[in-house]
Short mmCIF file of N, CA, C and O in Angstrom, two decimals:
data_model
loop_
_atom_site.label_atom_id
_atom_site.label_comp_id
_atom_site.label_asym_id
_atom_site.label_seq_id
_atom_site.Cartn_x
_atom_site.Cartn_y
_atom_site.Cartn_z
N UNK A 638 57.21 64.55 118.89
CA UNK A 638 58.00 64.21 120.04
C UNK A 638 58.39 65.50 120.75
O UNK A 638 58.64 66.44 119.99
N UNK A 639 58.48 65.71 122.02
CA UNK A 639 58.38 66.82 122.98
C UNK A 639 59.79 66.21 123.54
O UNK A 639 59.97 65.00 123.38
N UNK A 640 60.44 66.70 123.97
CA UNK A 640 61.07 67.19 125.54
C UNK A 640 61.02 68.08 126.53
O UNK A 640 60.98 69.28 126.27
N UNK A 641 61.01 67.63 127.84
CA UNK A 641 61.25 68.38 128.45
C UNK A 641 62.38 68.62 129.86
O UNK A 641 62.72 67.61 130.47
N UNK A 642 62.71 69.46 130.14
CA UNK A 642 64.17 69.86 130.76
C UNK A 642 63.30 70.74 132.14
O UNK A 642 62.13 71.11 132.21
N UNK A 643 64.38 70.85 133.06
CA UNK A 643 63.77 71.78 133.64
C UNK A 643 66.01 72.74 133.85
O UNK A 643 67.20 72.42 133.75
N UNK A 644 65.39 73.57 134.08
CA UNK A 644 66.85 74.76 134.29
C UNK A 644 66.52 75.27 135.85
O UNK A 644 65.44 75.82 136.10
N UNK A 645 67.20 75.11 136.55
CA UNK A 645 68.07 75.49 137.78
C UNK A 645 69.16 76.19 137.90
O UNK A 645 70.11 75.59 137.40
N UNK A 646 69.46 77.34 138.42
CA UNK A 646 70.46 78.05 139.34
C UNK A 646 70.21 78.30 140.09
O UNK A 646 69.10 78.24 140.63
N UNK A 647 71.73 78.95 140.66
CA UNK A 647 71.33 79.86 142.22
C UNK A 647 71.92 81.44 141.42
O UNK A 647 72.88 81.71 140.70
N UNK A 648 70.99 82.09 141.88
CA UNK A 648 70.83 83.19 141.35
C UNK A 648 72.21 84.08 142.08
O UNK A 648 73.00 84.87 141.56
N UNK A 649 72.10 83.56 143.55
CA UNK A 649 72.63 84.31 144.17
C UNK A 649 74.51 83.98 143.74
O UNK A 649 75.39 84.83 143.74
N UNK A 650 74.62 82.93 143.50
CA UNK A 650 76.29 82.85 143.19
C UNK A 650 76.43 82.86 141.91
O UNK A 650 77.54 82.76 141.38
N UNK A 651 74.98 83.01 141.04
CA UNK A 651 75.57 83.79 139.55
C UNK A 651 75.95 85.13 139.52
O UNK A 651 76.70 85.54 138.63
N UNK A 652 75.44 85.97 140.52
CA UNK A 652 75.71 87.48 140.49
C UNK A 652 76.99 87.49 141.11
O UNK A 652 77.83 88.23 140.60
N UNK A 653 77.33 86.75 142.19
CA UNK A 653 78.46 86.77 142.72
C UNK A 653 79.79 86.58 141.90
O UNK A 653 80.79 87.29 141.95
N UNK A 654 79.53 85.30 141.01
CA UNK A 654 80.64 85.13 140.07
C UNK A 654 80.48 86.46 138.86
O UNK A 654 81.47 87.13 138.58
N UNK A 655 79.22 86.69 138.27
CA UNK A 655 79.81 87.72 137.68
C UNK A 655 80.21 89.17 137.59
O UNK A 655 80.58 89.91 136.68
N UNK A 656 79.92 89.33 139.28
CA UNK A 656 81.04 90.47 139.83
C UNK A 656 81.98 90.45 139.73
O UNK A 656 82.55 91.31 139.06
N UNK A 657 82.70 89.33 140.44
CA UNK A 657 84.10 88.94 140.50
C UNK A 657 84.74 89.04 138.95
O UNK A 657 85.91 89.40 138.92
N UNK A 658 84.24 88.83 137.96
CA UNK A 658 84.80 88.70 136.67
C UNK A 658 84.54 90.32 136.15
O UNK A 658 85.39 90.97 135.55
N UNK A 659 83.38 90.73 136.45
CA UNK A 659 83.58 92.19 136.21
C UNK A 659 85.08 93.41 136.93
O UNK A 659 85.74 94.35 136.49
N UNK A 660 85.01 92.68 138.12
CA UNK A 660 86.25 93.27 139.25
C UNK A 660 87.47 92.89 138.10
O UNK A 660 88.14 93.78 137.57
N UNK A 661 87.65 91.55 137.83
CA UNK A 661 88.35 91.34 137.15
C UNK A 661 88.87 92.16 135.65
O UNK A 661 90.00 92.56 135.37
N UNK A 662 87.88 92.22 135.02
CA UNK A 662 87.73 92.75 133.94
C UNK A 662 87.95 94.20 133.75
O UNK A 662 88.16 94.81 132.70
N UNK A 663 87.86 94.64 135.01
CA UNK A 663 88.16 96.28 135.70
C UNK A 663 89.69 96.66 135.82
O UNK A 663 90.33 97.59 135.33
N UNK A 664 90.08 95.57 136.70
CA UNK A 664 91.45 95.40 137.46
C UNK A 664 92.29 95.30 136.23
O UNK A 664 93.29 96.01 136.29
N UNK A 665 92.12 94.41 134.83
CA UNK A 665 92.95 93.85 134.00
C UNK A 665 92.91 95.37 133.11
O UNK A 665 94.01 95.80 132.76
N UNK A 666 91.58 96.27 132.71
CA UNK A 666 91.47 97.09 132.11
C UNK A 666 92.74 98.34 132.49
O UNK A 666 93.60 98.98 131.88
N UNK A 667 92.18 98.17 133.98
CA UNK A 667 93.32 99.27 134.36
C UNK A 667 94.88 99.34 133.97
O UNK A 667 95.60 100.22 133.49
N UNK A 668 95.09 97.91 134.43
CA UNK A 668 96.28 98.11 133.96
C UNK A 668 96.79 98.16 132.39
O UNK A 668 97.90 98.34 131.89
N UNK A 669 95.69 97.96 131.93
CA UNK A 669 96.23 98.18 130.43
C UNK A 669 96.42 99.92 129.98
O UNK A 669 97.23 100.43 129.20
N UNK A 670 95.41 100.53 130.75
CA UNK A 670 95.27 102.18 130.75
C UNK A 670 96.83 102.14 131.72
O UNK A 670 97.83 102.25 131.01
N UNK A 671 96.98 102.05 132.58
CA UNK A 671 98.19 102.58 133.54
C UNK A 671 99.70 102.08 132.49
O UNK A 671 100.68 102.83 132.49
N UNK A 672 99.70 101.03 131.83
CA UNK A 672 100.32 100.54 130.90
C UNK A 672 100.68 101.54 129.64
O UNK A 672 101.83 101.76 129.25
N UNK A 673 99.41 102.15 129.05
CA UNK A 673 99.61 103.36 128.18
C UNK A 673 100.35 104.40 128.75
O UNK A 673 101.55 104.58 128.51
N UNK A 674 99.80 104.97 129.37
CA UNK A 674 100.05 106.11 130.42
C UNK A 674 101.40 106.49 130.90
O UNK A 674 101.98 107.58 130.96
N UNK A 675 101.85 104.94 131.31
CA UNK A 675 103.42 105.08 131.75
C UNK A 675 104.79 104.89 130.82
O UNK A 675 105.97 104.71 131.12
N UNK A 676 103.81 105.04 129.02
CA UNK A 676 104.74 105.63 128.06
C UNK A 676 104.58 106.52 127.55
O UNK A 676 105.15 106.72 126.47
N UNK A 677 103.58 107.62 128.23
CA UNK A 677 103.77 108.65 127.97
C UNK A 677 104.12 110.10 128.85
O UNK A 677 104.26 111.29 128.60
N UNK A 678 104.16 109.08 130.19
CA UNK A 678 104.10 109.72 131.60
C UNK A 678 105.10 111.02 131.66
O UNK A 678 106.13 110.44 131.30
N UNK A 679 105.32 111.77 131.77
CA UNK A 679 106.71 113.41 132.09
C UNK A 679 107.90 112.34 132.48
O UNK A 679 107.31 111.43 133.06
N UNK A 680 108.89 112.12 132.43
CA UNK A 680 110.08 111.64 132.61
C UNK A 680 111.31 112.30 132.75
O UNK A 680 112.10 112.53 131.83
N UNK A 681 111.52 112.71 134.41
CA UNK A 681 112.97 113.51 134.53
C UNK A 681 113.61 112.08 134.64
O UNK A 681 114.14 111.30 133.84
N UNK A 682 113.21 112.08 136.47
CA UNK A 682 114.40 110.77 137.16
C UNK A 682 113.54 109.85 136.84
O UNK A 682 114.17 108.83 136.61
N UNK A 683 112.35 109.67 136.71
CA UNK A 683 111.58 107.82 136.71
C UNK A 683 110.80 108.43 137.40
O UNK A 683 109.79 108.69 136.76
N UNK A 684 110.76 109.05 139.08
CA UNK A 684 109.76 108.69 139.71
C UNK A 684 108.63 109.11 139.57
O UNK A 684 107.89 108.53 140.37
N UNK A 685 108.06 109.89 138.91
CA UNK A 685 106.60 110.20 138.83
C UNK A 685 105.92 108.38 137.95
O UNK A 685 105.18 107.63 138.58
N UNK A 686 106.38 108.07 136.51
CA UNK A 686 106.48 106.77 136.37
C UNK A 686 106.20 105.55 137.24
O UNK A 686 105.39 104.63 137.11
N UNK A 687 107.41 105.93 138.47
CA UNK A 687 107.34 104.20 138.95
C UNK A 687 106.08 104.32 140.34
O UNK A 687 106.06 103.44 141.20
N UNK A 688 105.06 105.57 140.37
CA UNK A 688 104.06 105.36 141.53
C UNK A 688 103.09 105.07 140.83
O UNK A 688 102.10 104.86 141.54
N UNK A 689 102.83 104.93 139.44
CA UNK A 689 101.62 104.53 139.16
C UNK A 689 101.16 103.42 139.41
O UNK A 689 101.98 102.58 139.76
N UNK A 690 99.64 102.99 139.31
CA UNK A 690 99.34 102.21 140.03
C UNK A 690 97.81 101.57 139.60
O UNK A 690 97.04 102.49 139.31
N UNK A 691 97.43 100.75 139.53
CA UNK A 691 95.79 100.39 139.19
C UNK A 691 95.13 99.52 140.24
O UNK A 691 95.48 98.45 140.75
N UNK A 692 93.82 100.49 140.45
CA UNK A 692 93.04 99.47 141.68
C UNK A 692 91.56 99.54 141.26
O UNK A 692 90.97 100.41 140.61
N UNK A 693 91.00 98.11 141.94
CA UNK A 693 89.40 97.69 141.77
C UNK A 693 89.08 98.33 143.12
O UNK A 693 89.92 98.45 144.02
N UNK A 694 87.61 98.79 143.24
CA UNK A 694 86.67 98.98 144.33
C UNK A 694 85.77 98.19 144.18
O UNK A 694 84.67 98.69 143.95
N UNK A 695 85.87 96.64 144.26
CA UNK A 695 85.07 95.49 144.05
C UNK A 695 83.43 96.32 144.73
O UNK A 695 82.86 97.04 143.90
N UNK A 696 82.85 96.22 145.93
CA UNK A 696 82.30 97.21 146.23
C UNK A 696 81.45 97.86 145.38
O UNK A 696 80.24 97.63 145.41
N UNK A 697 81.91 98.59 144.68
CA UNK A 697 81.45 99.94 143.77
C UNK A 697 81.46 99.12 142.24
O UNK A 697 80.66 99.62 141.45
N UNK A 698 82.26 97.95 141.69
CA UNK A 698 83.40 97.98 140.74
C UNK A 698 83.59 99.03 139.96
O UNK A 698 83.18 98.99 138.80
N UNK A 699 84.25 100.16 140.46
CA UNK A 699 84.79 101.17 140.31
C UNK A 699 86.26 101.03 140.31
O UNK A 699 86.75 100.76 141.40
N UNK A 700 87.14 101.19 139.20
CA UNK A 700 88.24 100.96 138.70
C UNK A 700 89.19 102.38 138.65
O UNK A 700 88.75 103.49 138.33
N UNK A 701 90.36 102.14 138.99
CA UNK A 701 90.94 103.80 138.98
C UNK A 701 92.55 103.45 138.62
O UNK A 701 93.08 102.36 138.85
N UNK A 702 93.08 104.38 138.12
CA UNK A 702 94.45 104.55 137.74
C UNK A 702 95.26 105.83 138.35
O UNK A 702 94.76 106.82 137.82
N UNK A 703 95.87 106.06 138.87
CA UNK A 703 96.30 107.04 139.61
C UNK A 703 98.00 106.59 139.61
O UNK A 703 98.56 105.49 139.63
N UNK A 704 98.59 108.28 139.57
CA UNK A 704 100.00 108.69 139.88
C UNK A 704 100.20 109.14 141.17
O UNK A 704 99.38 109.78 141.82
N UNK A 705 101.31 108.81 141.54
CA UNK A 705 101.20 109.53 143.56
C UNK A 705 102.49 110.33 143.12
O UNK A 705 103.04 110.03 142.06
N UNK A 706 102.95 111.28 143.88
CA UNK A 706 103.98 112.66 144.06
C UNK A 706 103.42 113.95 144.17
O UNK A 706 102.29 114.23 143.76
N UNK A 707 104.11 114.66 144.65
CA UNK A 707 103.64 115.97 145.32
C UNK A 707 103.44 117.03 143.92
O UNK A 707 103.15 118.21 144.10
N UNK A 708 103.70 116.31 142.13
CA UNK A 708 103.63 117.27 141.11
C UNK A 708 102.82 116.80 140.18
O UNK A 708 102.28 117.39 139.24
N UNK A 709 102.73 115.08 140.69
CA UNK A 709 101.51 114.47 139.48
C UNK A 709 100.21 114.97 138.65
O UNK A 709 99.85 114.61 137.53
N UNK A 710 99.64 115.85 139.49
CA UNK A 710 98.83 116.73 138.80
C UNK A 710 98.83 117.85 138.36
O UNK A 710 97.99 118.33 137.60
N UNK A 711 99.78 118.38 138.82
CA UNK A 711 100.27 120.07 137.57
C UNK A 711 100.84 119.07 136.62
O UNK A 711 99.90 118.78 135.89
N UNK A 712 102.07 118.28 136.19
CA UNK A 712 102.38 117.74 135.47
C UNK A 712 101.29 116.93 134.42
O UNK A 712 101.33 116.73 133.21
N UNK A 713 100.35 116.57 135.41
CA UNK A 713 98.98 116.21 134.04
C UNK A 713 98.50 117.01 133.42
O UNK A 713 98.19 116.75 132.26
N UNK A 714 98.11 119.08 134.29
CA UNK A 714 96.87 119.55 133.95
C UNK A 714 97.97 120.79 133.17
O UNK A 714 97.22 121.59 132.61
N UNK A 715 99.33 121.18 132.98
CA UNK A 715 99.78 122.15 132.61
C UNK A 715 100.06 121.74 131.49
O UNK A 715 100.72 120.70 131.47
N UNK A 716 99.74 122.25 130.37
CA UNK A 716 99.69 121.97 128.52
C UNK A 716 100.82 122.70 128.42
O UNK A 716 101.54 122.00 127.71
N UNK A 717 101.70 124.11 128.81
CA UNK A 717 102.73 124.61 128.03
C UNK A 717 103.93 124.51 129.21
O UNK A 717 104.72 125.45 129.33
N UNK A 718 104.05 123.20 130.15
CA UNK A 718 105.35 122.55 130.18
C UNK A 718 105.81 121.85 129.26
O UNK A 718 105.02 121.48 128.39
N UNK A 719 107.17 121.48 129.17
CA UNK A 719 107.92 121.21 127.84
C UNK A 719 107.96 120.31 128.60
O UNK A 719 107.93 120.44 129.82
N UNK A 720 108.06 118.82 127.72
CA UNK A 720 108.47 117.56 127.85
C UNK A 720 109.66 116.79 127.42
O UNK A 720 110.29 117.71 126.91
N UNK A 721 110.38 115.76 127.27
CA UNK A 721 111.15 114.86 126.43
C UNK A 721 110.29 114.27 125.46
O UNK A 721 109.12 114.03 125.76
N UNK A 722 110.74 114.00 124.29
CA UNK A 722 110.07 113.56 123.31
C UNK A 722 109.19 112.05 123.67
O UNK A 722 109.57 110.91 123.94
N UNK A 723 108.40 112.43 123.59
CA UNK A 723 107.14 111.56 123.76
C UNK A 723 106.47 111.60 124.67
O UNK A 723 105.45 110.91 124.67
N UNK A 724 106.79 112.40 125.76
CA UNK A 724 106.45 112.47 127.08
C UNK A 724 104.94 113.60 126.74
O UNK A 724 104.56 113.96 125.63
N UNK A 725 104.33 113.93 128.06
CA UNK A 725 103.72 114.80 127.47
C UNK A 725 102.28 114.87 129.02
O UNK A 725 101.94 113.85 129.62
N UNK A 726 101.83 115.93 129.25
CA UNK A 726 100.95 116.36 130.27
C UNK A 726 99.84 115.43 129.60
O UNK A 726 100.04 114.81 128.55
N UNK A 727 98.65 115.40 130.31
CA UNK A 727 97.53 114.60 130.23
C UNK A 727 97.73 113.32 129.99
O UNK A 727 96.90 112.77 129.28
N UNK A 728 98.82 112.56 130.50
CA UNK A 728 99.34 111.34 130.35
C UNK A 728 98.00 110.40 131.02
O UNK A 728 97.72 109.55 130.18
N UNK A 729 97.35 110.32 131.91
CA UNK A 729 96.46 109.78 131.98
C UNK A 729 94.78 109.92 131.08
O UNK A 729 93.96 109.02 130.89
N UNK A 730 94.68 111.65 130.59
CA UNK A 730 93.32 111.64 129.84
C UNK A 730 93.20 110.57 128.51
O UNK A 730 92.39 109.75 128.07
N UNK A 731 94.62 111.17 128.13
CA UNK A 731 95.21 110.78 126.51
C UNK A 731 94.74 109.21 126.36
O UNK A 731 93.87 108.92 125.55
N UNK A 732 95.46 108.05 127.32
CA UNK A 732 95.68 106.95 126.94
C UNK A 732 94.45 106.28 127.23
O UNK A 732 94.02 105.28 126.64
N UNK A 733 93.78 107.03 128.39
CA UNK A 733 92.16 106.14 128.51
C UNK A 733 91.46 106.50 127.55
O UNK A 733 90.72 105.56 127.25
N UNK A 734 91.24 107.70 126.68
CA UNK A 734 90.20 108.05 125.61
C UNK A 734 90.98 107.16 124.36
O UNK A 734 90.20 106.39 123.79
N UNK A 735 91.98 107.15 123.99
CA UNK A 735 92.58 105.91 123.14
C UNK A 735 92.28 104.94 123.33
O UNK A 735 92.48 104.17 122.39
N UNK A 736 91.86 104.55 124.15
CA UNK A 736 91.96 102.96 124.43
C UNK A 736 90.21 102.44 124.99
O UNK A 736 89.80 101.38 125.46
N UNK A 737 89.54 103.67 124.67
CA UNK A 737 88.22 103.39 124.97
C UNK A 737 87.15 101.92 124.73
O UNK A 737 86.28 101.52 125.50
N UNK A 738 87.59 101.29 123.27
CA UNK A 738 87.75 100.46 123.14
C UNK A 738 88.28 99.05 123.63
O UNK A 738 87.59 98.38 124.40
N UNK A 739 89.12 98.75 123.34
CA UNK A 739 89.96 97.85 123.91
C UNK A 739 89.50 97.63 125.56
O UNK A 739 89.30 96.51 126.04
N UNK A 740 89.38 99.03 126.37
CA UNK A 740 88.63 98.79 127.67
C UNK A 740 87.76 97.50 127.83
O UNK A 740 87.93 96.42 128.38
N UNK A 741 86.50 98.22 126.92
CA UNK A 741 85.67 97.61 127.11
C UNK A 741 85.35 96.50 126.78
O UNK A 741 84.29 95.99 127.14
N UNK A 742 86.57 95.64 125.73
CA UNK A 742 86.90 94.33 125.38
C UNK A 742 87.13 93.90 125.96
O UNK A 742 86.87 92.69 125.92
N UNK A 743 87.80 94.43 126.98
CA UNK A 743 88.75 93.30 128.20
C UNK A 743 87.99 93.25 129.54
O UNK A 743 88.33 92.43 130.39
N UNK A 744 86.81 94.26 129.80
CA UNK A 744 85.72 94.03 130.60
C UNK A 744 84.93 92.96 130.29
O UNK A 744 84.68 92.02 131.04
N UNK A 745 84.44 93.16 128.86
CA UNK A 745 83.21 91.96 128.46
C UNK A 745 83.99 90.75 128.36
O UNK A 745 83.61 89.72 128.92
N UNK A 746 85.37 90.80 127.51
CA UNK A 746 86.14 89.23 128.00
C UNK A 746 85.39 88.46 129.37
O UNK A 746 84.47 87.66 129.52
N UNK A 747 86.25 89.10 130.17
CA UNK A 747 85.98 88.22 131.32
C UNK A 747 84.64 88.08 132.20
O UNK A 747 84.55 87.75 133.38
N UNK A 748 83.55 88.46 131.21
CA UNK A 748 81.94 88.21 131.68
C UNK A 748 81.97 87.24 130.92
O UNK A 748 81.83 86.02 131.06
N UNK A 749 82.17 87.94 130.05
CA UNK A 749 81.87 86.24 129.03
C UNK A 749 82.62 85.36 129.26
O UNK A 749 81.81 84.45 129.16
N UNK A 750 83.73 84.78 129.54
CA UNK A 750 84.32 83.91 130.28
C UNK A 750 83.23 82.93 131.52
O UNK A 750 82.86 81.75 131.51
N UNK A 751 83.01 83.98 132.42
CA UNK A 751 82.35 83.42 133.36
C UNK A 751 80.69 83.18 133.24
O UNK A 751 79.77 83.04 134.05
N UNK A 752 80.81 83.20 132.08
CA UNK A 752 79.44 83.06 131.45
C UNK A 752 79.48 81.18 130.98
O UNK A 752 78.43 80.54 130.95
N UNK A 753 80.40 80.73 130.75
CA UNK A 753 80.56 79.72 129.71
C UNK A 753 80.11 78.77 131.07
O UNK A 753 80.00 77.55 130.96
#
């Protein structure tokens, strides 16, 4: 006994949806990196802290985490400023190479999601 089936898509709104879930999967990543980051961020008053920020370049899906203030980056790239305990320069290298993993869990999550 045989069957037979035939399989159909549209190619074109499978790539589409699984951009969108990649964007997704980008967007959610980030903030889990910007999430690290902003417990280990330099801490006088808060504000270097409260400009961080996570964005998709659906586009590109190119994903980015970024601090805004006029010191955010000496404060990342200078190793013998003194911090408050726990605080600490390379607040952004630190928490994305930690979390290298986990990234890429929460990218493939949501392919595979939109896979089902």
């Amino acid at each position: 006994m045989a069957a037979r089936f035939e399989l159909r898509f549209n190619g074109a709104a499978v790539q589409r949806e699984l951009r969108a879930a990649a964007a997704r999967g980008l967007l959610l990543a980030a903030e889990h990196v910007l999430t690290e980051a902003q417990e280990v961020v330099p801490l006088d008053e808060g504000y270097l802290q409260s400009t961080g920020t996570a964005s998709v370049d659906e586009g590109t899906l190119t994903a980015a985490v970024s601090f805004d203030g006029p010191y955010a980056v000496r404060q990342h790239e200078e190793l013998d400023w003194r911090h408050a305990p726990g605080r600490q320069a390379k607040y952004l290298e630190q928490p994305l190479n930690a979390n290298r993993g986990p990234v890429q869990r929460i990218i493939a999550a949501q392919v595979r999601r939109a896979l089902q």
